[in-house]
Each structure stands twice: as C-alpha cells, then as structure tokens.
Amino acid sequence: MENGIGFSKSGWDEIDSINFIDYGLFFVPERERQHEIICSAIPKTTSSTKIVDICCGDGLLDREILRRFPHHQLYLFNGSMAMLEKAKENLNEYIDRVTFTRFDLVKDDWRHFSWGVHAVVSSLAIHHLDDEGKKKLFRDLSSNLVSGGALIIADVVKPACDAGKEIAARDWDNAVYKRSMELLGNPDAYEYFKKLNWNMYSDPDPDEEDKPSTLFDQLKWLEEAGLVNIDVFWMKGGHAIFGGYKP
Ligand SMILES: C[S@@+](CC[C@H](N)C(=O)[O-])C[C@H]1O[C@@H](n2cnc3c(N)ncnc32)[C@H](O)[C@@H]1O
C-alpha cells in the first residue's frame, strides 16, 4: 500500500496519520504535560532564534512553543500530507513564524541548515529509525546547534528487560483508559487503542516496523554526538523525554 508519506516505508502511513490526528489526545500519555516539559527544556532567550521540529505531526507541540516563545521562528518537517495540512490549520494564528517542509526522516538531504539552530525537538518519530540511524541523526542534528542549543526528544523507548516491558505495557494502557474516561466518560477511545494494537509493548508489531532503542543507549549516543548536560525530563508508559545541550 502507498504509505501516503511518499518516501521510505517507515511503519507509518496515512491511516496512522488520521488515527493520530483524531486520537492523539487519548493515545499519548499526558500529552499536554509532555508539551509543557519539552518547552521548559528549550533554553530561554529573548533573541530571535530558530527551532526545528522533526516530524511535527499535527503541530500541537509547535503551537505551544510558538505561544511561549514569541521571538522564535519554527521550521517544521514532516512526511505526511495529512499531517502537514492539519499542522497548517492548527498553526494558522502563527503562520508568519512557521516554515513547513515535506521530508523523509530516513534520508539525510535535509539535515544541514545554513543557519544556527537554537533547538531541535522531535516527538514520537525517531523510533522509526534503527540504532545506527538514530546515532547518525543525533550527530547530524547536534552539528547544526548553536552553542547552548538543545536537542530535546520525546519518544517511545525499548524497555531494557521484561519487567520494564510489562510496566510500560500496563502503564500505557492505564493512561489511555483513564484519559478516555476523563474526556469521553466511556472507554471508547481505549477500546479503539486496543483494537488498533497501538500499544507496542503489549501488542508487538510482527513486522517490527517500530524500532525503539533503549533510553540508556540513546543517552550515550547523545553524548557521543557531542552534547552535554544530558538528562531525562519525564517518563511514563514507555514514553520518555530526554535530551542534551551543545557546549
Ligand atoms: C506519532 S506521529 C507524532 C507527531 C507529532 N510529533 C506529535 O508528537 O504529536 C509520527 C509522525 O512522524 C511522521 N513520520 C513517520 N515516518 C516518517 C518519515 N519516514 N519521514 C517523514 N515523516 C515521518 C508521521 O507522518 C507523523 O507525523
């Protein structure tokens, strides 16, 4: 099936995009809290700077960044037309500070910017790359950062042992169930989440198209990419927010 991204087959197609647009609020644990934490990890500055979002999706994180950082320009990259259209709609209020680019995460033809980057953020996308792909991506992104700039990643991570996998599977299910009950008053969104086998820890993908790496490995790769003050800012149900800063 044509994946709608039109680029490499990375385990994500336009049906996933529509499901994520409609159900992201339910499927992503503490989504608004995650956005708040990512924004808090971006170094504060009053000067006009440039922030890049790798696989921006429907732009909800970017709306929060644009609201909090009124001097920043955002450069958003995504492969899905449906996502880019939704992001344009969600960011209409800030459109003069946003540049959209359709890209393929797997390729490296987009990775060198002619200007210094204050921060690169990415949420729930880098797990589409394998270990070597992530290592190279971290190096390429780090090389574009200005001194003091940040690479902040939110993503699903590979549990290092069976106990970690069981905890991630259970906590992700519980978070989605709780959210469904809170927002809908019924478990419909949770039941749809289970029907789609969206929880990769309880319902592993037989094609192994998701390629999460352990958090520990990714922290090491950030260090190898030349970043310092590497830290984990939040974690729940197999989802983590982590990053580092350019010396
Ligand atoms: C789970 S969504 C996350 C969206 C957004 N970052 C968020 O957290 O709300 C994953 C995003 O990665 C994009 N994506 C997946 N594989 C890609 C690829 N190979 N090239 C470009 N974009 C890709 C999808 O289109 C989708 O927008």
mmCIF file of C-alpha atoms and ligand atoms in Angstrom:
data_model
loop_
_atom_site.group_PDB
_atom_site.id
_atom_site.type_symbol
_atom_site.label_atom_id
_atom_site.label_comp_id
_atom_site.label_asym_id
_atom_site.label_seq_id
_atom_site.Cartn_x
_atom_site.Cartn_y
_atom_site.Cartn_z
ATOM 1 C CA MET A 1 0.000 0.000 0.000
ATOM 2 C CA GLU A 2 1.187 3.524 -0.794
ATOM 3 C CA ASN A 3 2.068 4.874 2.624
ATOM 4 C CA GLY A 4 0.954 8.423 1.843
ATOM 5 C CA ILE A 5 4.285 9.685 3.041
ATOM 6 C CA GLY A 6 5.575 9.036 -0.455
ATOM 7 C CA PHE A 7 9.053 8.328 0.862
ATOM 8 C CA SER A 8 10.627 5.405 2.677
ATOM 9 C CA LYS A 9 8.389 2.814 4.307
ATOM 10 C CA SER A 10 8.938 3.568 7.961
ATOM 11 C CA GLY A 11 5.966 1.836 9.536
ATOM 12 C CA TRP A 12 3.761 4.927 9.293
ATOM 13 C CA ASP A 13 1.026 5.510 6.708
ATOM 14 C CA GLU A 14 -1.807 7.976 6.163
ATOM 15 C CA ILE A 15 -4.265 5.777 8.068
ATOM 16 C CA ASP A 16 -1.948 6.141 11.078
ATOM 17 C CA SER A 17 -1.904 9.910 10.468
ATOM 18 C CA ILE A 18 -5.712 10.137 10.541
ATOM 19 C CA ASN A 19 -5.904 7.940 13.645
ATOM 20 C CA PHE A 20 -3.266 10.065 15.355
ATOM 21 C CA ILE A 21 -4.994 13.344 14.420
ATOM 22 C CA ASP A 22 -8.288 12.002 15.831
ATOM 23 C CA TYR A 23 -6.965 10.073 18.837
ATOM 24 C CA GLY A 24 -3.534 11.559 19.725
ATOM 25 C CA LEU A 25 -5.094 13.314 22.683
ATOM 26 C CA PHE A 26 -6.041 9.884 24.072
ATOM 27 C CA PHE A 27 -3.175 7.685 22.846
ATOM 28 C CA VAL A 28 -0.224 9.842 24.026
ATOM 29 C CA PRO A 29 0.205 9.710 27.814
ATOM 30 C CA GLU A 30 -0.028 13.160 29.441
ATOM 31 C CA ARG A 31 0.250 14.846 26.047
ATOM 32 C CA GLU A 32 -0.178 18.440 27.274
ATOM 33 C CA ARG A 33 2.240 17.803 30.160
ATOM 34 C CA GLN A 34 4.788 16.439 27.669
ATOM 35 C CA HIS A 35 4.489 19.612 25.582
ATOM 36 C CA GLU A 36 4.984 21.721 28.698
ATOM 37 C CA ILE A 37 8.131 19.753 29.647
ATOM 38 C CA ILE A 38 9.621 19.956 26.136
ATOM 39 C CA CYS A 39 9.052 23.742 26.153
ATOM 40 C CA SER A 40 10.661 24.013 29.599
ATOM 41 C CA ALA A 41 13.751 22.130 28.364
ATOM 42 C CA ILE A 42 14.298 24.604 25.495
ATOM 43 C CA PRO A 43 16.861 27.210 26.654
ATOM 44 C CA LYS A 44 15.270 30.583 27.369
ATOM 45 C CA THR A 45 16.386 33.528 25.265
ATOM 46 C CA THR A 46 14.910 36.874 24.300
ATOM 47 C CA SER A 47 16.667 36.978 20.938
ATOM 48 C CA SER A 48 15.046 35.818 17.737
ATOM 49 C CA THR A 49 16.086 32.222 17.165
ATOM 50 C CA LYS A 50 15.229 29.214 15.061
ATOM 51 C CA ILE A 51 13.695 25.978 16.316
ATOM 52 C CA VAL A 52 13.315 22.836 14.216
ATOM 53 C CA ASP A 53 10.635 20.176 14.833
ATOM 54 C CA ILE A 54 11.424 16.820 13.247
ATOM 55 C CA CYS A 55 8.149 15.034 12.343
ATOM 56 C CA CYS A 56 5.898 17.801 13.628
ATOM 57 C CA GLY A 57 2.685 15.827 13.053
ATOM 58 C CA ASP A 58 -0.416 17.955 13.586
ATOM 59 C CA GLY A 59 1.616 20.813 15.105
ATOM 60 C CA LEU A 60 0.153 20.837 18.610
ATOM 61 C CA LEU A 61 3.582 20.880 20.278
ATOM 62 C CA ASP A 62 4.607 23.686 17.918
ATOM 63 C CA ARG A 63 1.551 25.744 18.851
ATOM 64 C CA GLU A 64 2.695 25.598 22.460
ATOM 65 C CA ILE A 65 6.291 26.553 21.504
ATOM 66 C CA LEU A 66 5.081 29.489 19.369
ATOM 67 C CA ARG A 67 2.824 30.681 22.182
ATOM 68 C CA ARG A 68 5.607 30.548 24.785
ATOM 69 C CA PHE A 69 8.468 31.852 22.634
ATOM 70 C CA PRO A 70 7.158 34.888 20.741
ATOM 71 C CA HIS A 71 10.523 35.683 19.086
ATOM 72 C CA HIS A 72 11.195 32.246 17.673
ATOM 73 C CA GLN A 73 10.824 31.034 14.091
ATOM 74 C CA LEU A 74 9.779 27.408 13.698
ATOM 75 C CA TYR A 75 10.877 25.077 10.908
ATOM 76 C CA LEU A 76 8.578 22.074 10.751
ATOM 77 C CA PHE A 77 9.391 18.864 8.906
ATOM 78 C CA ASN A 78 7.007 16.010 8.196
ATOM 79 C CA GLY A 79 6.403 13.370 5.527
ATOM 80 C CA SER A 80 2.624 13.095 5.668
ATOM 81 C CA MET A 81 0.459 15.492 3.652
ATOM 82 C CA ALA A 82 -2.480 14.920 6.007
ATOM 83 C CA MET A 83 -0.310 15.884 8.984
ATOM 84 C CA LEU A 84 1.148 18.962 7.260
ATOM 85 C CA GLU A 85 -2.324 20.174 6.309
ATOM 86 C CA LYS A 86 -3.562 19.687 9.875
ATOM 87 C CA ALA A 87 -0.465 21.440 11.255
ATOM 88 C CA LYS A 88 -1.109 24.443 8.952
ATOM 89 C CA GLU A 89 -4.682 24.594 10.250
ATOM 90 C CA ASN A 90 -3.605 24.326 13.910
ATOM 91 C CA LEU A 91 -0.881 26.970 13.499
ATOM 92 C CA ASN A 92 -2.890 29.453 11.444
ATOM 93 C CA GLU A 93 -2.596 32.104 14.160
ATOM 94 C CA TYR A 94 1.236 31.974 13.976
ATOM 95 C CA ILE A 95 1.675 31.227 10.271
ATOM 96 C CA ASP A 96 4.160 34.091 9.624
ATOM 97 C CA ARG A 97 6.623 32.448 12.034
ATOM 98 C CA VAL A 98 6.400 28.942 10.586
ATOM 99 C CA THR A 99 8.038 27.221 7.604
ATOM 100 C CA PHE A 100 6.758 23.783 6.533
ATOM 101 C CA THR A 101 8.890 21.244 4.691
ATOM 102 C CA ARG A 102 7.858 17.814 3.459
ATOM 103 C CA PHE A 103 10.748 15.448 4.053
ATOM 104 C CA ASP A 104 11.840 11.882 4.603
ATOM 105 C CA LEU A 105 13.246 11.318 8.084
ATOM 106 C CA VAL A 106 15.356 8.406 6.880
ATOM 107 C CA LYS A 107 17.259 10.423 4.270
ATOM 108 C CA ASP A 108 19.961 12.928 5.122
ATOM 109 C CA ASP A 109 19.429 15.502 2.354
ATOM 110 C CA TRP A 110 17.586 17.850 4.773
ATOM 111 C CA ARG A 111 19.971 17.669 7.737
ATOM 112 C CA HIS A 112 22.306 20.608 7.138
ATOM 113 C CA PHE A 113 20.864 24.043 7.798
ATOM 114 C CA SER A 114 22.527 27.257 6.570
ATOM 115 C CA TRP A 115 21.699 28.935 9.888
ATOM 116 C CA GLY A 116 22.394 28.058 13.532
ATOM 117 C CA VAL A 117 19.640 26.143 15.301
ATOM 118 C CA HIS A 118 18.642 27.122 18.846
ATOM 119 C CA ALA A 119 16.758 23.884 19.493
ATOM 120 C CA VAL A 120 15.709 20.734 17.704
ATOM 121 C CA VAL A 121 12.656 18.993 19.114
ATOM 122 C CA SER A 122 11.066 15.755 17.992
ATOM 123 C CA SER A 123 8.145 13.835 19.426
ATOM 124 C CA LEU A 124 7.191 10.221 18.764
ATOM 125 C CA ALA A 125 9.042 9.776 15.484
ATOM 126 C CA ILE A 126 12.720 8.918 15.888
ATOM 127 C CA HIS A 127 11.813 5.335 16.837
ATOM 128 C CA HIS A 128 11.180 4.826 13.101
ATOM 129 C CA LEU A 129 14.977 4.783 12.686
ATOM 130 C CA ASP A 130 17.136 1.832 13.748
ATOM 131 C CA ASP A 131 20.062 2.162 16.180
ATOM 132 C CA GLU A 132 22.573 3.268 13.530
ATOM 133 C CA GLY A 133 20.025 5.651 12.037
ATOM 134 C CA LYS A 134 19.432 7.291 15.418
ATOM 135 C CA LYS A 135 23.171 7.613 16.125
ATOM 136 C CA LYS A 136 23.743 9.355 12.789
ATOM 137 C CA LEU A 137 20.673 11.559 13.227
ATOM 138 C CA PHE A 138 21.891 12.706 16.666
ATOM 139 C CA ARG A 139 25.318 13.585 15.198
ATOM 140 C CA ASP A 140 23.796 15.422 12.225
ATOM 141 C CA LEU A 141 21.367 17.406 14.380
ATOM 142 C CA SER A 142 23.994 18.220 17.004
ATOM 143 C CA SER A 143 26.284 19.660 14.323
ATOM 144 C CA ASN A 144 23.624 22.286 13.476
ATOM 145 C CA LEU A 145 23.112 23.534 17.045
ATOM 146 C CA VAL A 146 24.489 26.867 18.238
ATOM 147 C CA SER A 147 26.451 26.882 21.499
ATOM 148 C CA GLY A 148 23.908 26.441 24.301
ATOM 149 C CA GLY A 149 21.374 24.963 21.855
ATOM 150 C CA ALA A 150 19.330 21.886 22.724
ATOM 151 C CA LEU A 151 18.245 18.593 21.199
ATOM 152 C CA ILE A 152 15.070 17.508 23.018
ATOM 153 C CA ILE A 153 13.444 14.196 22.135
ATOM 154 C CA ALA A 154 10.135 12.709 23.229
ATOM 155 C CA ASP A 155 9.728 9.133 22.092
ATOM 156 C CA VAL A 156 8.795 5.572 22.899
ATOM 157 C CA VAL A 157 11.843 3.691 24.162
ATOM 158 C CA LYS A 158 12.748 -0.007 24.234
ATOM 159 C CA PRO A 159 12.484 -1.487 27.731
ATOM 160 C CA ALA A 160 15.808 -2.987 28.793
ATOM 161 C CA CYS A 161 14.219 -6.044 30.482
ATOM 162 C CA ASP A 162 10.920 -7.958 30.713
ATOM 163 C CA ALA A 163 9.894 -6.192 33.909
ATOM 164 C CA GLY A 164 10.321 -2.813 32.184
ATOM 165 C CA LYS A 165 8.256 -4.040 29.227
ATOM 166 C CA GLU A 166 5.413 -5.195 31.485
ATOM 167 C CA ILE A 167 5.408 -1.885 33.348
ATOM 168 C CA ALA A 168 5.424 0.103 30.080
ATOM 169 C CA ALA A 169 2.597 -2.002 28.609
ATOM 170 C CA ARG A 170 0.409 -1.692 31.710
ATOM 171 C CA ASP A 171 1.046 1.984 32.370
ATOM 172 C CA TRP A 172 0.368 2.974 28.751
ATOM 173 C CA ASP A 173 -2.941 1.035 28.755
ATOM 174 C CA ASN A 174 -3.909 2.601 32.080
ATOM 175 C CA ALA A 175 -3.089 6.119 30.873
ATOM 176 C CA VAL A 176 -5.244 5.718 27.753
ATOM 177 C CA TYR A 177 -8.132 4.162 29.717
ATOM 178 C CA LYS A 178 -8.027 6.984 32.280
ATOM 179 C CA ARG A 179 -7.960 9.641 29.561
ATOM 180 C CA SER A 180 -10.874 8.028 27.717
ATOM 181 C CA MET A 181 -12.955 8.004 30.892
ATOM 182 C CA GLU A 182 -11.994 11.602 31.742
ATOM 183 C CA LEU A 183 -12.667 13.115 28.313
ATOM 184 C CA LEU A 184 -15.479 10.903 26.991
ATOM 185 C CA GLY A 185 -16.972 9.411 30.143
ATOM 186 C CA ASN A 186 -16.630 5.970 28.493
ATOM 187 C CA PRO A 187 -13.804 3.585 27.417
ATOM 188 C CA ASP A 188 -14.388 4.007 23.649
ATOM 189 C CA ALA A 189 -11.004 5.628 22.895
ATOM 190 C CA TYR A 190 -9.233 2.973 24.977
ATOM 191 C CA GLU A 191 -11.075 0.194 23.171
ATOM 192 C CA TYR A 192 -10.093 1.685 19.807
ATOM 193 C CA PHE A 193 -6.457 1.933 21.010
ATOM 194 C CA LYS A 194 -6.546 -1.791 21.819
ATOM 195 C CA LYS A 195 -8.308 -2.657 18.547
ATOM 196 C CA LEU A 196 -5.526 -0.903 16.599
ATOM 197 C CA ASN A 197 -2.828 -2.739 18.630
ATOM 198 C CA TRP A 198 -1.297 0.710 19.199
ATOM 199 C CA ASN A 199 0.459 -0.336 22.440
ATOM 200 C CA MET A 200 3.724 -1.759 21.057
ATOM 201 C CA TYR A 201 4.660 -3.184 24.472
ATOM 202 C CA SER A 202 1.563 -5.352 24.881
ATOM 203 C CA ASP A 203 0.902 -5.933 21.155
ATOM 204 C CA PRO A 204 4.288 -6.051 19.406
ATOM 205 C CA ASP A 205 4.219 -5.361 15.665
ATOM 206 C CA PRO A 206 5.048 -8.649 13.840
ATOM 207 C CA ASP A 207 6.729 -6.664 11.024
ATOM 208 C CA GLU A 208 8.918 -4.822 13.572
ATOM 209 C CA GLU A 209 8.441 -1.535 11.766
ATOM 210 C CA ASP A 210 8.847 0.377 15.035
ATOM 211 C CA LYS A 211 12.480 0.310 16.115
ATOM 212 C CA PRO A 212 12.668 1.857 19.588
ATOM 213 C CA SER A 213 16.098 1.821 21.254
ATOM 214 C CA THR A 214 16.756 1.714 24.973
ATOM 215 C CA LEU A 215 16.843 5.029 26.759
ATOM 216 C CA PHE A 216 20.309 4.254 28.131
ATOM 217 C CA ASP A 217 21.733 3.706 24.620
ATOM 218 C CA GLN A 218 20.164 6.903 23.324
ATOM 219 C CA LEU A 219 21.628 8.938 26.194
ATOM 220 C CA LYS A 220 25.068 7.534 25.310
ATOM 221 C CA TRP A 221 24.563 8.400 21.625
ATOM 222 C CA LEU A 222 23.642 11.979 22.561
ATOM 223 C CA GLU A 223 26.931 12.188 24.459
ATOM 224 C CA GLU A 224 28.833 10.681 21.513
ATOM 225 C CA ALA A 225 27.175 13.349 19.337
ATOM 226 C CA GLY A 226 28.981 15.989 21.402
ATOM 227 C CA LEU A 227 26.159 17.069 23.713
ATOM 228 C CA VAL A 228 26.464 17.709 27.455
ATOM 229 C CA ASN A 229 24.113 18.016 30.432
ATOM 230 C CA ILE A 230 22.225 15.039 29.067
ATOM 231 C CA ASP A 231 19.137 14.340 31.107
ATOM 232 C CA VAL A 232 15.797 12.545 31.268
ATOM 233 C CA PHE A 233 13.000 15.006 31.979
ATOM 234 C CA TRP A 234 9.957 12.697 32.177
ATOM 235 C CA MET A 235 8.924 9.083 31.609
ATOM 236 C CA LYS A 236 5.652 7.139 31.637
ATOM 237 C CA GLY A 237 4.292 4.019 29.958
ATOM 238 C CA GLY A 238 7.387 3.509 27.800
ATOM 239 C CA HIS A 239 7.413 7.161 26.666
ATOM 240 C CA ALA A 240 10.371 9.324 27.651
ATOM 241 C CA ILE A 241 11.513 12.918 27.205
ATOM 242 C CA PHE A 242 15.279 13.314 27.153
ATOM 243 C CA GLY A 243 17.935 15.477 25.581
ATOM 244 C CA GLY A 244 21.213 17.318 25.778
ATOM 245 C CA TYR A 245 22.829 20.680 25.120
ATOM 246 C CA LYS A 246 25.618 21.901 22.840
ATOM 247 C CA PRO A 247 28.634 23.121 24.840
HETATM 248 C C1 LIG B 1 3.149 9.628 16.132
HETATM 249 S S1 LIG B 1 3.252 10.947 14.988
HETATM 250 C C2 LIG B 1 3.906 12.211 16.035
HETATM 251 C C3 LIG B 1 3.544 13.588 15.576
HETATM 252 C C4 LIG B 1 3.994 14.738 16.476
HETATM 253 N N1 LIG B 1 5.423 14.856 16.522
HETATM 254 C C5 LIG B 1 3.422 14.585 17.863
HETATM 255 O O1 LIG B 1 4.119 14.114 18.768
HETATM 256 O O2 LIG B 1 2.235 14.920 18.055
HETATM 257 C C6 LIG B 1 4.651 10.477 13.961
HETATM 258 C C7 LIG B 1 4.927 11.468 12.841
HETATM 259 O O3 LIG B 1 6.105 11.069 12.132
HETATM 260 C C8 LIG B 1 5.879 11.211 10.721
HETATM 261 N N2 LIG B 1 6.761 10.261 10.017
HETATM 262 C C9 LIG B 1 6.899 8.928 10.244
HETATM 263 N N3 LIG B 1 7.827 8.401 9.435
HETATM 264 C C10 LIG B 1 8.303 9.413 8.660
HETATM 265 C C11 LIG B 1 9.293 9.504 7.629
HETATM 266 N N4 LIG B 1 9.994 8.448 7.212
HETATM 267 N N5 LIG B 1 9.530 10.716 7.069
HETATM 268 C C12 LIG B 1 8.827 11.789 7.461
HETATM 269 N N6 LIG B 1 7.875 11.776 8.439
HETATM 270 C C13 LIG B 1 7.613 10.598 9.021
HETATM 271 C C14 LIG B 1 4.408 10.912 10.569
HETATM 272 O O4 LIG B 1 3.875 11.489 9.409
HETATM 273 C C15 LIG B 1 3.816 11.559 11.820
HETATM 274 O O5 LIG B 1 3.501 12.903 11.602
#
